[in-house]
mmCIF file of C-alpha atoms in Angstrom:
data_model
loop_
_atom_site.group_PDB
_atom_site.id
_atom_site.type_symbol
_atom_site.label_atom_id
_atom_site.label_comp_id
_atom_site.label_asym_id
_atom_site.label_seq_id
_atom_site.Cartn_x
_atom_site.Cartn_y
_atom_site.Cartn_z
ATOM 1 C CA MET A 1040 -7.117 29.582 -14.019
ATOM 2 C CA THR A 1041 -5.366 30.567 -10.783
ATOM 3 C CA ASN A 1042 -1.874 31.600 -9.811
ATOM 4 C CA ASP A 1043 -2.383 30.542 -6.206
ATOM 5 C CA PRO A 1044 0.337 27.944 -5.407
ATOM 6 C CA ASN A 1045 -2.005 26.323 -2.917
ATOM 7 C CA ARG A 1046 -4.696 25.682 -5.512
ATOM 8 C CA LEU A 1047 -4.810 23.256 -8.386
ATOM 9 C CA PRO A 1048 -5.417 24.729 -11.867
ATOM 10 C CA GLU A 1049 -8.906 24.241 -13.238
ATOM 11 C CA THR A 1050 -7.423 22.343 -16.164
ATOM 12 C CA ASN A 1051 -5.909 19.719 -13.847
ATOM 13 C CA TRP A 1052 -8.142 19.828 -10.825
ATOM 14 C CA GLY A 1053 -9.691 16.364 -10.595
ATOM 15 C CA ALA A 1054 -8.258 13.886 -8.098
ATOM 16 C CA TRP A 1055 -5.723 11.471 -9.554
ATOM 17 C CA GLN A 1056 -7.384 8.622 -7.670
ATOM 18 C CA SER A 1057 -10.429 8.896 -9.931
ATOM 19 C CA ARG A 1058 -8.447 8.782 -13.175
ATOM 20 C CA PRO A 1059 -8.308 5.428 -14.996
ATOM 21 C CA PHE A 1060 -4.632 5.752 -15.932
ATOM 22 C CA HIS A 1061 -3.572 6.543 -12.387
ATOM 23 C CA ARG A 1062 -5.631 3.671 -11.006
ATOM 24 C CA GLN A 1063 -3.960 1.322 -13.477
ATOM 25 C CA TYR A 1064 -0.584 2.760 -12.473
ATOM 26 C CA LEU A 1065 -1.271 2.038 -8.796
ATOM 27 C CA MET A 1066 -2.350 -1.555 -9.403
ATOM 28 C CA THR A 1067 0.675 -2.104 -11.652
ATOM 29 C CA GLN A 1068 2.976 -0.853 -8.880
ATOM 30 C CA ALA A 1069 1.260 -3.114 -6.349
ATOM 31 C CA ASN A 1070 1.632 -6.107 -8.642
ATOM 32 C CA ARG A 1071 5.324 -5.377 -9.182
ATOM 33 C CA LEU A 1072 5.820 -5.300 -5.431
ATOM 34 C CA PHE A 1073 4.105 -8.666 -5.112
ATOM 35 C CA ASP A 1074 6.287 -9.996 -7.922
ATOM 36 C CA PHE A 1075 9.453 -8.844 -6.186
ATOM 37 C CA PHE A 1076 8.644 -10.095 -2.678
ATOM 38 C CA GLU A 1077 6.340 -13.104 -2.715
ATOM 39 C CA ALA A 1078 8.165 -15.923 -4.458
ATOM 40 C CA SER A 1079 11.660 -14.932 -3.319
ATOM 41 C CA SER A 1080 10.598 -14.481 0.317
ATOM 42 C CA LEU A 1081 9.179 -17.995 0.760
ATOM 43 C CA ASN A 1082 11.507 -20.077 2.893
ATOM 44 C CA PRO A 1083 10.825 -23.776 2.186
ATOM 45 C CA LYS A 1084 11.734 -24.578 5.826
ATOM 46 C CA GLY A 1085 9.001 -22.258 7.050
ATOM 47 C CA GLY A 1086 8.511 -18.538 7.406
ATOM 48 C CA PHE A 1087 10.016 -15.963 5.098
ATOM 49 C CA PHE A 1088 13.430 -14.806 3.992
ATOM 50 C CA GLU A 1089 14.457 -11.163 4.223
ATOM 51 C CA LEU A 1090 15.655 -9.960 0.842
ATOM 52 C CA SER A 1091 18.692 -8.190 -0.547
ATOM 53 C CA ASP A 1092 18.459 -5.170 -2.833
ATOM 54 C CA ASP A 1093 18.246 -7.455 -5.867
ATOM 55 C CA GLY A 1094 15.543 -9.652 -4.340
ATOM 56 C CA GLN A 1095 17.631 -12.612 -3.148
ATOM 57 C CA PRO A 1096 17.449 -14.158 0.324
ATOM 58 C CA LEU A 1097 19.911 -12.443 2.674
ATOM 59 C CA SER A 1098 20.730 -15.688 4.497
ATOM 60 C CA PRO A 1099 19.562 -18.549 2.285
ATOM 61 C CA GLU A 1100 21.267 -21.282 4.350
ATOM 62 C CA ASN A 1101 19.672 -20.386 7.688
ATOM 63 C CA GLY A 1102 17.441 -17.371 7.429
ATOM 64 C CA LEU A 1103 16.481 -15.286 10.460
ATOM 65 C CA ARG A 1104 12.714 -15.000 10.910
ATOM 66 C CA GLN A 1105 11.597 -11.921 12.842
ATOM 67 C CA VAL A 1106 8.000 -11.932 13.971
ATOM 68 C CA HIS A 1107 7.104 -8.600 12.389
ATOM 69 C CA VAL A 1108 8.411 -9.847 9.016
ATOM 70 C CA THR A 1109 6.365 -13.059 9.260
ATOM 71 C CA THR A 1110 3.189 -11.249 10.238
ATOM 72 C CA ARG A 1111 3.497 -8.405 7.749
ATOM 73 C CA MET A 1112 3.838 -10.921 4.923
ATOM 74 C CA ILE A 1113 0.704 -12.687 6.158
ATOM 75 C CA HIS A 1114 -1.155 -9.364 6.159
ATOM 76 C CA CYS A 1115 0.083 -8.440 2.683
ATOM 77 C CA ALA A 1116 -0.742 -11.868 1.262
ATOM 78 C CA THR A 1117 -4.231 -11.488 2.684
ATOM 79 C CA ILE A 1118 -4.541 -8.243 0.754
ATOM 80 C CA GLY A 1119 -3.346 -10.125 -2.337
ATOM 81 C CA SER A 1120 -6.034 -12.737 -1.823
ATOM 82 C CA LEU A 1121 -8.748 -10.116 -1.345
ATOM 83 C CA ILE A 1122 -7.871 -8.321 -4.571
ATOM 84 C CA GLY A 1123 -7.557 -11.610 -6.482
ATOM 85 C CA ARG A 1124 -3.845 -12.272 -6.879
ATOM 86 C CA PRO A 1125 -3.284 -16.011 -7.492
ATOM 87 C CA GLY A 1126 -0.957 -17.754 -5.031
ATOM 88 C CA SER A 1127 -1.760 -15.477 -2.108
ATOM 89 C CA ASP A 1128 -3.746 -18.006 -0.059
ATOM 90 C CA GLU A 1129 -0.832 -20.445 0.021
ATOM 91 C CA ILE A 1130 1.431 -17.682 1.292
ATOM 92 C CA VAL A 1131 -1.070 -16.812 4.032
ATOM 93 C CA ASP A 1132 -1.143 -20.478 5.041
ATOM 94 C CA HIS A 1133 2.649 -20.756 4.935
ATOM 95 C CA GLY A 1134 3.032 -17.762 7.248
ATOM 96 C CA MET A 1135 0.218 -18.622 9.634
ATOM 97 C CA ARG A 1136 1.517 -22.109 10.274
ATOM 98 C CA TYR A 1137 5.020 -20.800 11.005
ATOM 99 C CA LEU A 1138 3.590 -18.114 13.275
ATOM 100 C CA TRP A 1139 1.497 -20.618 15.247
ATOM 101 C CA GLU A 1140 3.956 -23.484 15.346
ATOM 102 C CA LYS A 1141 7.295 -21.654 15.697
ATOM 103 C CA HIS A 1142 6.951 -18.013 16.834
ATOM 104 C CA ARG A 1143 4.389 -18.959 19.483
ATOM 105 C CA ASP A 1144 6.078 -19.951 22.723
ATOM 106 C CA GLN A 1145 4.153 -23.058 23.699
ATOM 107 C CA ARG A 1146 5.747 -23.211 27.156
ATOM 108 C CA ASN A 1147 5.542 -19.636 28.426
ATOM 109 C CA GLY A 1148 3.006 -18.138 26.078
ATOM 110 C CA GLY A 1149 3.364 -15.184 23.761
ATOM 111 C CA TYR A 1150 5.358 -14.869 20.550
ATOM 112 C CA VAL A 1151 9.127 -14.655 20.376
ATOM 113 C CA TRP A 1152 10.842 -11.938 18.429
ATOM 114 C CA SER A 1153 13.093 -14.034 16.197
ATOM 115 C CA LEU A 1154 14.335 -17.549 15.423
ATOM 116 C CA ASP A 1155 16.186 -19.514 12.786
ATOM 117 C CA ASP A 1156 16.431 -23.177 11.829
ATOM 118 C CA ASP A 1157 18.284 -23.906 15.094
ATOM 119 C CA GLY A 1158 15.738 -22.332 17.397
ATOM 120 C CA TYR A 1159 15.191 -19.025 19.166
ATOM 121 C CA VAL A 1160 17.639 -16.194 18.418
ATOM 122 C CA ASP A 1161 15.908 -13.437 20.384
ATOM 123 C CA ASP A 1162 13.304 -15.007 22.644
ATOM 124 C CA SER A 1163 12.029 -11.755 24.121
ATOM 125 C CA LYS A 1164 8.345 -10.814 24.021
ATOM 126 C CA GLN A 1165 7.871 -7.400 22.395
ATOM 127 C CA ALA A 1166 4.665 -5.360 22.293
ATOM 128 C CA TYR A 1167 5.587 -4.294 18.764
ATOM 129 C CA GLY A 1168 5.700 -7.897 17.599
ATOM 130 C CA HIS A 1169 2.471 -8.843 19.328
ATOM 131 C CA ALA A 1170 0.684 -5.948 17.627
ATOM 132 C CA PHE A 1171 1.576 -7.466 14.264
ATOM 133 C CA VAL A 1172 0.519 -10.944 15.406
ATOM 134 C CA LEU A 1173 -2.929 -9.530 16.076
ATOM 135 C CA LEU A 1174 -2.941 -7.782 12.691
ATOM 136 C CA ALA A 1175 -1.953 -11.030 10.945
ATOM 137 C CA GLY A 1176 -4.656 -13.003 12.707
ATOM 138 C CA ALA A 1177 -7.332 -10.419 11.951
ATOM 139 C CA SER A 1178 -6.277 -10.246 8.307
ATOM 140 C CA ALA A 1179 -6.145 -14.022 7.945
ATOM 141 C CA LYS A 1180 -9.687 -14.306 9.333
ATOM 142 C CA LEU A 1181 -10.939 -12.252 6.395
ATOM 143 C CA VAL A 1182 -9.806 -14.988 3.979
ATOM 144 C CA GLY A 1183 -11.025 -17.814 6.174
ATOM 145 C CA HIS A 1184 -7.750 -19.262 7.370
ATOM 146 C CA PRO A 1185 -8.402 -22.099 9.846
ATOM 147 C CA LEU A 1186 -5.827 -20.824 12.386
ATOM 148 C CA ALA A 1187 -7.056 -17.227 12.414
ATOM 149 C CA ASP A 1188 -9.508 -17.494 15.277
ATOM 150 C CA GLN A 1189 -6.947 -19.351 17.412
ATOM 151 C CA VAL A 1190 -4.272 -16.748 16.773
ATOM 152 C CA ILE A 1191 -6.665 -13.861 17.478
ATOM 153 C CA ALA A 1192 -7.905 -15.401 20.729
ATOM 154 C CA ASP A 1193 -4.408 -16.358 21.874
ATOM 155 C CA VAL A 1194 -2.656 -13.056 21.179
ATOM 156 C CA THR A 1195 -5.628 -11.076 22.511
ATOM 157 C CA GLU A 1196 -5.309 -12.863 25.840
ATOM 158 C CA VAL A 1197 -1.546 -12.321 25.934
ATOM 159 C CA ILE A 1198 -1.948 -8.599 25.200
ATOM 160 C CA GLU A 1199 -4.617 -8.274 27.848
ATOM 161 C CA GLN A 1200 -2.844 -10.255 30.570
ATOM 162 C CA ARG A 1201 0.802 -9.339 29.920
ATOM 163 C CA PHE A 1202 1.054 -6.044 28.049
ATOM 164 C CA TRP A 1203 -2.036 -3.952 28.641
ATOM 165 C CA ASP A 1204 -1.824 -1.314 31.380
ATOM 166 C CA LYS A 1205 -5.433 -0.649 32.400
ATOM 167 C CA LYS A 1206 -4.596 2.468 34.418
ATOM 168 C CA ILE A 1207 -2.841 4.129 31.481
ATOM 169 C CA GLY A 1208 -4.714 2.715 28.488
ATOM 170 C CA ALA A 1209 -1.652 1.549 26.534
ATOM 171 C CA VAL A 1210 0.774 -1.371 26.463
ATOM 172 C CA ARG A 1211 3.996 -2.040 28.327
ATOM 173 C CA GLU A 1212 6.906 -2.551 25.988
ATOM 174 C CA GLU A 1213 8.993 -5.677 26.513
ATOM 175 C CA PHE A 1214 9.546 -8.781 28.570
ATOM 176 C CA GLY A 1215 11.926 -11.684 28.736
ATOM 177 C CA ASN A 1216 10.929 -15.109 27.528
ATOM 178 C CA ASP A 1217 9.640 -16.018 31.008
ATOM 179 C CA TRP A 1218 7.811 -12.641 31.289
ATOM 180 C CA ARG A 1219 10.327 -11.007 33.560
ATOM 181 C CA GLN A 1220 10.477 -7.242 33.050
ATOM 182 C CA ILE A 1221 13.332 -6.201 30.776
ATOM 183 C CA SER A 1222 12.997 -2.428 31.152
ATOM 184 C CA THR A 1223 10.614 0.306 32.256
ATOM 185 C CA TYR A 1224 10.713 1.892 28.816
ATOM 186 C CA ARG A 1225 7.380 2.925 27.273
ATOM 187 C CA GLY A 1226 7.120 3.732 23.584
ATOM 188 C CA GLN A 1227 4.641 5.078 21.116
ATOM 189 C CA ASN A 1228 5.706 2.972 18.105
ATOM 190 C CA SER A 1229 4.408 -0.286 19.473
ATOM 191 C CA ASN A 1230 1.231 1.419 20.623
ATOM 192 C CA MET A 1231 0.690 3.014 17.209
ATOM 193 C CA HIS A 1232 0.927 -0.345 15.477
ATOM 194 C CA LEU A 1233 -1.309 -1.908 18.100
ATOM 195 C CA THR A 1234 -3.900 0.775 17.302
ATOM 196 C CA GLU A 1235 -3.780 -0.361 13.674
ATOM 197 C CA ALA A 1236 -4.094 -4.016 14.749
ATOM 198 C CA LEU A 1237 -6.925 -3.350 17.210
ATOM 199 C CA MET A 1238 -8.948 -1.654 14.487
ATOM 200 C CA ALA A 1239 -8.358 -4.605 12.189
ATOM 201 C CA ALA A 1240 -9.415 -7.021 14.917
ATOM 202 C CA TYR A 1241 -12.584 -4.991 15.494
ATOM 203 C CA GLU A 1242 -13.413 -5.113 11.796
ATOM 204 C CA ALA A 1243 -12.751 -8.861 11.649
ATOM 205 C CA THR A 1244 -14.655 -9.853 14.794
ATOM 206 C CA GLY A 1245 -17.094 -7.020 15.582
ATOM 207 C CA GLU A 1246 -15.920 -6.999 19.220
ATOM 208 C CA THR A 1247 -16.025 -3.417 20.452
ATOM 209 C CA GLU A 1248 -13.370 -3.908 23.134
ATOM 210 C CA TYR A 1249 -10.751 -3.737 20.422
ATOM 211 C CA LEU A 1250 -12.051 -0.355 19.324
ATOM 212 C CA ARG A 1251 -12.183 0.887 22.910
ATOM 213 C CA LYS A 1252 -8.514 0.025 23.420
ATOM 214 C CA ALA A 1253 -7.523 1.675 20.136
ATOM 215 C CA THR A 1254 -9.299 4.853 21.244
ATOM 216 C CA LYS A 1255 -7.530 4.788 24.611
ATOM 217 C CA ILE A 1256 -4.125 4.549 22.961
ATOM 218 C CA ALA A 1257 -4.845 7.316 20.461
ATOM 219 C CA ASP A 1258 -6.073 9.566 23.250
ATOM 220 C CA LEU A 1259 -2.851 9.045 25.218
ATOM 221 C CA ILE A 1260 -0.312 9.301 22.416
ATOM 222 C CA ILE A 1261 -1.961 12.016 20.316
ATOM 223 C CA HIS A 1262 -4.706 13.872 22.185
ATOM 224 C CA ARG A 1263 -2.827 14.177 25.495
ATOM 225 C CA ASN A 1264 0.722 14.370 24.169
ATOM 226 C CA ALA A 1265 1.279 15.186 20.505
ATOM 227 C CA ALA A 1266 -1.426 17.876 20.371
ATOM 228 C CA LYS A 1267 0.337 19.725 23.179
ATOM 229 C CA LEU A 1268 3.676 19.419 21.400
ATOM 230 C CA ASP A 1269 2.556 21.271 18.288
ATOM 231 C CA TYR A 1270 1.546 17.986 16.684
ATOM 232 C CA ARG A 1271 4.950 16.420 17.011
ATOM 233 C CA VAL A 1272 4.678 12.783 18.054
ATOM 234 C CA ALA A 1273 6.736 11.996 21.154
ATOM 235 C CA GLU A 1274 8.405 8.618 20.716
ATOM 236 C CA HIS A 1275 9.744 7.734 24.150
ATOM 237 C CA PHE A 1276 8.386 7.781 27.676
ATOM 238 C CA HIS A 1277 9.325 6.795 31.207
ATOM 239 C CA GLU A 1278 7.386 4.145 33.118
ATOM 240 C CA ASP A 1279 4.878 6.730 34.343
ATOM 241 C CA TRP A 1280 4.406 7.918 30.742
ATOM 242 C CA SER A 1281 6.229 11.191 31.296
ATOM 243 C CA LEU A 1282 8.139 12.317 28.217
ATOM 244 C CA ASP A 1283 11.732 11.138 27.821
ATOM 245 C CA LYS A 1284 13.377 13.472 25.315
ATOM 246 C CA ASP A 1285 16.881 12.063 25.946
ATOM 247 C CA TYR A 1286 16.178 8.393 25.238
ATOM 248 C CA LEU A 1287 18.630 6.647 22.910
ATOM 249 C CA GLY A 1288 17.814 3.180 21.557
ATOM 250 C CA SER A 1289 17.418 1.332 18.320
ATOM 251 C CA GLU A 1290 17.169 3.907 15.570
ATOM 252 C CA MET A 1291 15.190 1.438 13.495
ATOM 253 C CA PHE A 1292 12.409 0.719 15.985
ATOM 254 C CA ARG A 1293 12.910 3.475 18.587
ATOM 255 C CA PRO A 1294 14.256 6.489 16.664
ATOM 256 C CA SER A 1295 15.654 9.487 18.516
ATOM 257 C CA GLY A 1296 13.807 12.782 18.780
ATOM 258 C CA THR A 1297 10.698 12.958 16.641
ATOM 259 C CA THR A 1298 9.930 11.018 13.474
ATOM 260 C CA PRO A 1299 7.866 12.779 10.777
ATOM 261 C CA GLY A 1300 6.966 9.385 9.304
ATOM 262 C CA HIS A 1301 5.171 8.350 12.473
ATOM 263 C CA ALA A 1302 3.143 11.570 12.482
ATOM 264 C CA LEU A 1303 2.074 10.778 8.947
ATOM 265 C CA GLU A 1304 1.213 7.205 9.863
ATOM 266 C CA TRP A 1305 -0.857 8.402 12.842
ATOM 267 C CA SER A 1306 -2.671 10.931 10.666
ATOM 268 C CA ARG A 1307 -4.176 8.159 8.554
ATOM 269 C CA LEU A 1308 -4.832 5.869 11.500
ATOM 270 C CA LEU A 1309 -6.656 8.655 13.360
ATOM 271 C CA PHE A 1310 -8.953 9.306 10.397
ATOM 272 C CA GLN A 1311 -9.599 5.583 10.139
ATOM 273 C CA LEU A 1312 -10.368 5.413 13.861
ATOM 274 C CA PHE A 1313 -12.671 8.435 13.549
ATOM 275 C CA VAL A 1314 -14.693 6.606 10.891
ATOM 276 C CA LEU A 1315 -14.878 3.348 12.866
ATOM 277 C CA CYS A 1316 -15.985 5.286 15.967
ATOM 278 C CA ARG A 1317 -18.986 6.592 13.975
ATOM 279 C CA LYS A 1318 -17.380 10.024 13.664
ATOM 280 C CA GLU A 1319 -17.985 10.816 17.324
ATOM 281 C CA HIS A 1320 -14.557 12.289 18.196
ATOM 282 C CA SER A 1321 -13.810 15.435 16.271
ATOM 283 C CA TRP A 1322 -10.392 15.763 17.913
ATOM 284 C CA MET A 1323 -9.247 12.796 15.866
ATOM 285 C CA THR A 1324 -9.669 14.545 12.509
ATOM 286 C CA GLU A 1325 -8.352 17.841 13.874
ATOM 287 C CA SER A 1326 -5.269 16.014 15.103
ATOM 288 C CA ALA A 1327 -4.906 14.050 11.852
ATOM 289 C CA ARG A 1328 -4.754 17.252 9.846
ATOM 290 C CA GLY A 1329 -2.366 18.884 12.321
ATOM 291 C CA LEU A 1330 -0.020 15.900 12.265
ATOM 292 C CA PHE A 1331 0.045 15.734 8.487
ATOM 293 C CA ARG A 1332 0.708 19.417 7.974
ATOM 294 C CA GLN A 1333 3.329 19.603 10.695
ATOM 295 C CA ALA A 1334 5.165 16.560 9.303
ATOM 296 C CA ILE A 1335 5.224 18.230 5.893
ATOM 297 C CA ASP A 1336 6.310 21.608 7.253
ATOM 298 C CA LEU A 1337 9.076 20.280 9.507
ATOM 299 C CA GLY A 1338 10.115 16.999 7.932
ATOM 300 C CA TRP A 1339 10.141 17.542 4.181
ATOM 301 C CA ASP A 1340 13.544 18.451 2.753
ATOM 302 C CA LYS A 1341 12.803 21.631 0.809
ATOM 303 C CA VAL A 1342 16.072 21.378 -1.098
ATOM 304 C CA HIS A 1343 16.276 17.779 -2.275
ATOM 305 C CA GLY A 1344 12.866 16.365 -1.385
ATOM 306 C CA GLY A 1345 11.984 13.435 0.821
ATOM 307 C CA PHE A 1346 11.411 13.272 4.529
ATOM 308 C CA PHE A 1347 14.314 13.512 6.979
ATOM 309 C CA TYR A 1348 14.139 10.382 9.100
ATOM 310 C CA THR A 1349 14.423 12.059 12.526
ATOM 311 C CA LEU A 1350 14.348 15.578 13.966
ATOM 312 C CA ASP A 1351 15.526 16.923 17.297
ATOM 313 C CA TRP A 1352 13.259 18.893 19.608
ATOM 314 C CA ASN A 1353 14.355 22.108 17.923
ATOM 315 C CA ASN A 1354 12.993 20.655 14.664
ATOM 316 C CA GLN A 1355 16.422 20.227 13.103
ATOM 317 C CA PRO A 1356 17.353 16.989 11.302
ATOM 318 C CA ILE A 1357 19.246 14.380 13.292
ATOM 319 C CA MET A 1358 19.312 11.614 10.721
ATOM 320 C CA ARG A 1359 19.130 13.200 7.298
ATOM 321 C CA GLU A 1360 18.572 9.932 5.404
ATOM 322 C CA LYS A 1361 15.306 9.545 3.520
ATOM 323 C CA LEU A 1362 13.542 6.201 4.097
ATOM 324 C CA TRP A 1363 10.919 4.622 1.893
ATOM 325 C CA TRP A 1364 8.249 4.106 4.516
ATOM 326 C CA PRO A 1365 7.516 7.793 5.468
ATOM 327 C CA VAL A 1366 6.842 8.511 1.795
ATOM 328 C CA ALA A 1367 4.522 5.517 1.599
ATOM 329 C CA GLU A 1368 2.697 6.522 4.776
ATOM 330 C CA ALA A 1369 2.350 10.119 3.571
ATOM 331 C CA ILE A 1370 0.766 8.882 0.354
ATOM 332 C CA GLY A 1371 -1.763 6.796 2.254
ATOM 333 C CA ALA A 1372 -2.543 9.682 4.611
ATOM 334 C CA ALA A 1373 -2.935 12.223 1.786
ATOM 335 C CA ALA A 1374 -5.295 9.875 -0.032
ATOM 336 C CA TYR A 1375 -7.334 9.081 3.071
ATOM 337 C CA ILE A 1376 -7.704 12.594 4.448
ATOM 338 C CA GLY A 1377 -8.133 14.075 0.970
ATOM 339 C CA ALA A 1378 -11.070 11.742 0.301
ATOM 340 C CA TYR A 1379 -12.927 13.425 3.163
ATOM 341 C CA ASP A 1380 -11.696 17.004 2.970
ATOM 342 C CA HIS A 1381 -11.544 17.453 -0.833
ATOM 343 C CA ASP A 1382 -8.874 20.067 -0.137
ATOM 344 C CA ASP A 1383 -6.362 20.971 -2.870
ATOM 345 C CA TYR A 1384 -3.605 20.792 -0.254
ATOM 346 C CA TYR A 1385 -3.882 17.025 0.136
ATOM 347 C CA GLN A 1386 -4.239 16.389 -3.575
ATOM 348 C CA ARG A 1387 -1.194 18.534 -4.345
ATOM 349 C CA TRP A 1388 0.860 16.626 -1.807
ATOM 350 C CA TYR A 1389 -0.512 13.280 -2.992
ATOM 351 C CA ARG A 1390 0.810 14.106 -6.470
ATOM 352 C CA LYS A 1391 4.103 15.493 -5.159
ATOM 353 C CA LEU A 1392 4.693 12.378 -3.079
ATOM 354 C CA TRP A 1393 4.047 10.050 -5.990
ATOM 355 C CA ASP A 1394 6.332 12.158 -8.141
ATOM 356 C CA PHE A 1395 9.065 11.691 -5.537
ATOM 357 C CA ALA A 1396 8.424 7.966 -5.226
ATOM 358 C CA GLU A 1397 8.431 7.469 -9.006
ATOM 359 C CA ASN A 1398 11.594 9.461 -9.589
ATOM 360 C CA HIS A 1399 13.675 8.433 -6.566
ATOM 361 C CA VAL A 1400 12.283 5.598 -4.440
ATOM 362 C CA ILE A 1401 10.947 2.958 -6.832
ATOM 363 C CA ASP A 1402 13.803 0.723 -7.980
ATOM 364 C CA ARG A 1403 13.062 0.300 -11.676
ATOM 365 C CA GLU A 1404 16.134 -1.825 -12.351
ATOM 366 C CA ARG A 1405 15.780 -4.507 -9.674
ATOM 367 C CA GLY A 1406 12.234 -4.127 -8.328
ATOM 368 C CA GLY A 1407 10.803 -3.046 -5.039
ATOM 369 C CA TRP A 1408 11.452 0.319 -3.413
ATOM 370 C CA HIS A 1409 14.855 1.591 -2.273
ATOM 371 C CA SER A 1410 14.690 1.325 1.501
ATOM 372 C CA GLU A 1411 17.017 4.249 2.166
ATOM 373 C CA LEU A 1412 18.416 7.291 0.379
ATOM 374 C CA THR A 1413 21.070 9.798 1.406
ATOM 375 C CA GLU A 1414 20.165 13.415 1.898
ATOM 376 C CA GLN A 1415 21.060 13.921 -1.783
ATOM 377 C CA LEU A 1416 18.812 10.971 -2.748
ATOM 378 C CA VAL A 1417 21.486 8.373 -3.512
ATOM 379 C CA PRO A 1418 20.641 4.803 -2.399
ATOM 380 C CA THR A 1419 22.455 3.875 0.831
ATOM 381 C CA SER A 1420 22.307 1.333 3.680
ATOM 382 C CA ARG A 1421 23.026 3.029 6.961
ATOM 383 C CA LEU A 1422 19.964 1.634 8.772
ATOM 384 C CA PHE A 1423 18.581 -1.066 6.517
ATOM 385 C CA VAL A 1424 20.233 -3.892 4.620
ATOM 386 C CA GLY A 1425 18.315 -4.932 1.524
ATOM 387 C CA LYS A 1426 14.596 -4.348 1.051
ATOM 388 C CA PRO A 1427 12.837 -5.118 4.328
ATOM 389 C CA ASP A 1428 9.217 -5.843 3.332
ATOM 390 C CA LEU A 1429 6.364 -4.761 1.090
ATOM 391 C CA TYR A 1430 3.928 -3.678 3.848
ATOM 392 C CA HIS A 1431 4.282 0.101 3.664
ATOM 393 C CA ALA A 1432 4.706 0.446 -0.102
ATOM 394 C CA LEU A 1433 1.899 -1.988 -0.924
ATOM 395 C CA GLN A 1434 -0.609 -0.081 1.198
ATOM 396 C CA ALA A 1435 0.472 3.191 -0.381
ATOM 397 C CA CYS A 1436 -0.401 1.752 -3.769
ATOM 398 C CA LEU A 1437 -3.760 0.323 -2.770
ATOM 399 C CA ILE A 1438 -5.286 2.672 -0.172
ATOM 400 C CA PRO A 1439 -6.082 5.274 -2.870
ATOM 401 C CA LEU A 1440 -8.042 2.681 -4.890
ATOM 402 C CA TYR A 1441 -10.603 1.703 -2.260
ATOM 403 C CA PRO A 1442 -13.342 3.274 -0.082
ATOM 404 C CA VAL A 1443 -11.943 5.014 2.988
ATOM 405 C CA THR A 1444 -14.469 3.525 5.368
ATOM 406 C CA GLY A 1445 -12.005 1.700 7.608
ATOM 407 C CA SER A 1446 -8.834 -0.233 6.966
ATOM 408 C CA LEU A 1447 -7.574 -1.139 3.476
ATOM 409 C CA THR A 1448 -8.875 -4.709 3.807
ATOM 410 C CA HIS A 1449 -12.241 -3.401 4.914
ATOM 411 C CA GLY A 1450 -12.318 -1.098 1.885
ATOM 412 C CA ILE A 1451 -11.473 -3.904 -0.494
ATOM 413 C CA ILE A 1452 -14.264 -6.088 0.892
ATOM 414 C CA GLU A 1453 -16.744 -3.224 0.779
ATOM 415 C CA ALA A 1454 -15.880 -2.512 -2.858
ATOM 416 C CA ASP A 1455 -16.456 -6.167 -3.761
ATOM 417 C CA HIS A 1456 -19.394 -6.946 -1.464
ATOM 418 C CA PRO A 1457 -21.017 -3.650 -0.383
ATOM 419 C CA LYS A 1458 -24.142 -5.327 0.976
ATOM 420 C CA ARG A 1459 -22.255 -7.673 3.313
ATOM 421 C CA LEU A 1460 -20.753 -4.992 5.563
#
C-alpha cells in the first residue's frame, strides 16, 4: 500500500479499461448516446435536426442544417456501423446524400456553412466546416459508401486550391460564397480539426500527403507556438500567423484567451499523429504530455470540478462555465496517452474524469450529456441551446475500448480484422 497521492493503491491499481464491468459501462453509455441522437436527429427532408435538452428537434418545421452537424453525424454513424449498431448505414447514407447534394455548392465549389428547406442561410465557406467534410468522407469510405471517394476527392481539391497556405503549412480561415476573402483572421481551431481529418483521410486512402499536411499543422500550432507558451494553445492569429491575444469573436468556435479543452484535444491528436508517423517525432509525445498536464493544472476547477471554458493570458478564468466536450476530450486523451505511458497520473485522471461525467454531465433523466454547467455545476445555456451532437461524448466512450494505433475508427477495424491493416 502507498500513501502517495500520485500513486494508485496496489489493491486498485489495474487500468479500468481492462476491467469487464468498465468496458460494459462504456459500451452502454455509447449505446445510450446513439439512442438519444440517432432517431430524433433524422430530418425526413434531408440532413439532421439539432436537438433540445429533451431530445426533440429544435426547429421541426424548417430545421437549420449546419455543415459540421451533418458531417459529425456521418462520422458517428460510421462508428456505429463499424461496431455493429443496426440502422447506422442508413444514417450514413442519409447524411452523405445531403452533404453531396445540398451542402456542396455546385456552382462555385466548396461546402456552404448552413441551409434550411428554403436554401442557403449562411453561404460562406469555412475551413472548420471543410475539415469535417473531409472527416465525413474518410469515415464513410470505411463502410463502403458509394459517395465517399467523390466527397474525399472533391473536398481535398477545395482544401488544396482554396484554403491551404503552402508557405505556412496551415489553412486560411474563411471565404464568401464566391471565394472572396472575408477576413485575414487565422485560427487554430479549424486547423486542429483539419489535423484530425487529414489523419483519417490518410488511414482511409493510404495517401501520405494527408499525413504530411497534418504534421505541418501540428508543427505550426503546437511545436512552434504552444510549446513556447508553456503548453497553452494560442487560438487566434493575424494573417502572418503572429499571435493575436486581443481577438474577440464567436465564443463557441473562436473562444477568447486560451481554451483548456483544445489543449486536451490536441494532446490526443498529437499522440495519434506520432503513431501514424511511425513514432519518428518525439516532440509530439513530449508536447502531448505537456498539454495534458498544463490543461489539468490551469483549467480544472479545484473547488467544484470541471474545466473552465476559457482562461486569460494570466491563467485566470474568463468564462467559468463547464462544457461537456472538454471533459470528453480529456477522457480520450487520458486513455490514449495512458495506454502508452502506463503512468498512474493518467489512470487517476481517467477515473476522476469519468467520476465527474457520471455525477454531473450525463443526463440520466432525459438522455445525452448536459452541454453546459455553471461554475457550481448546475445545467445552464449561456453558449449552447439543447444538446449539440454526440461526436465528443461518443468518442470518449469508445476510445478506451480499442487499440490506440491511430484513430478510433482505425482501432475498431484493427480489433475486428487485425490482419487486414
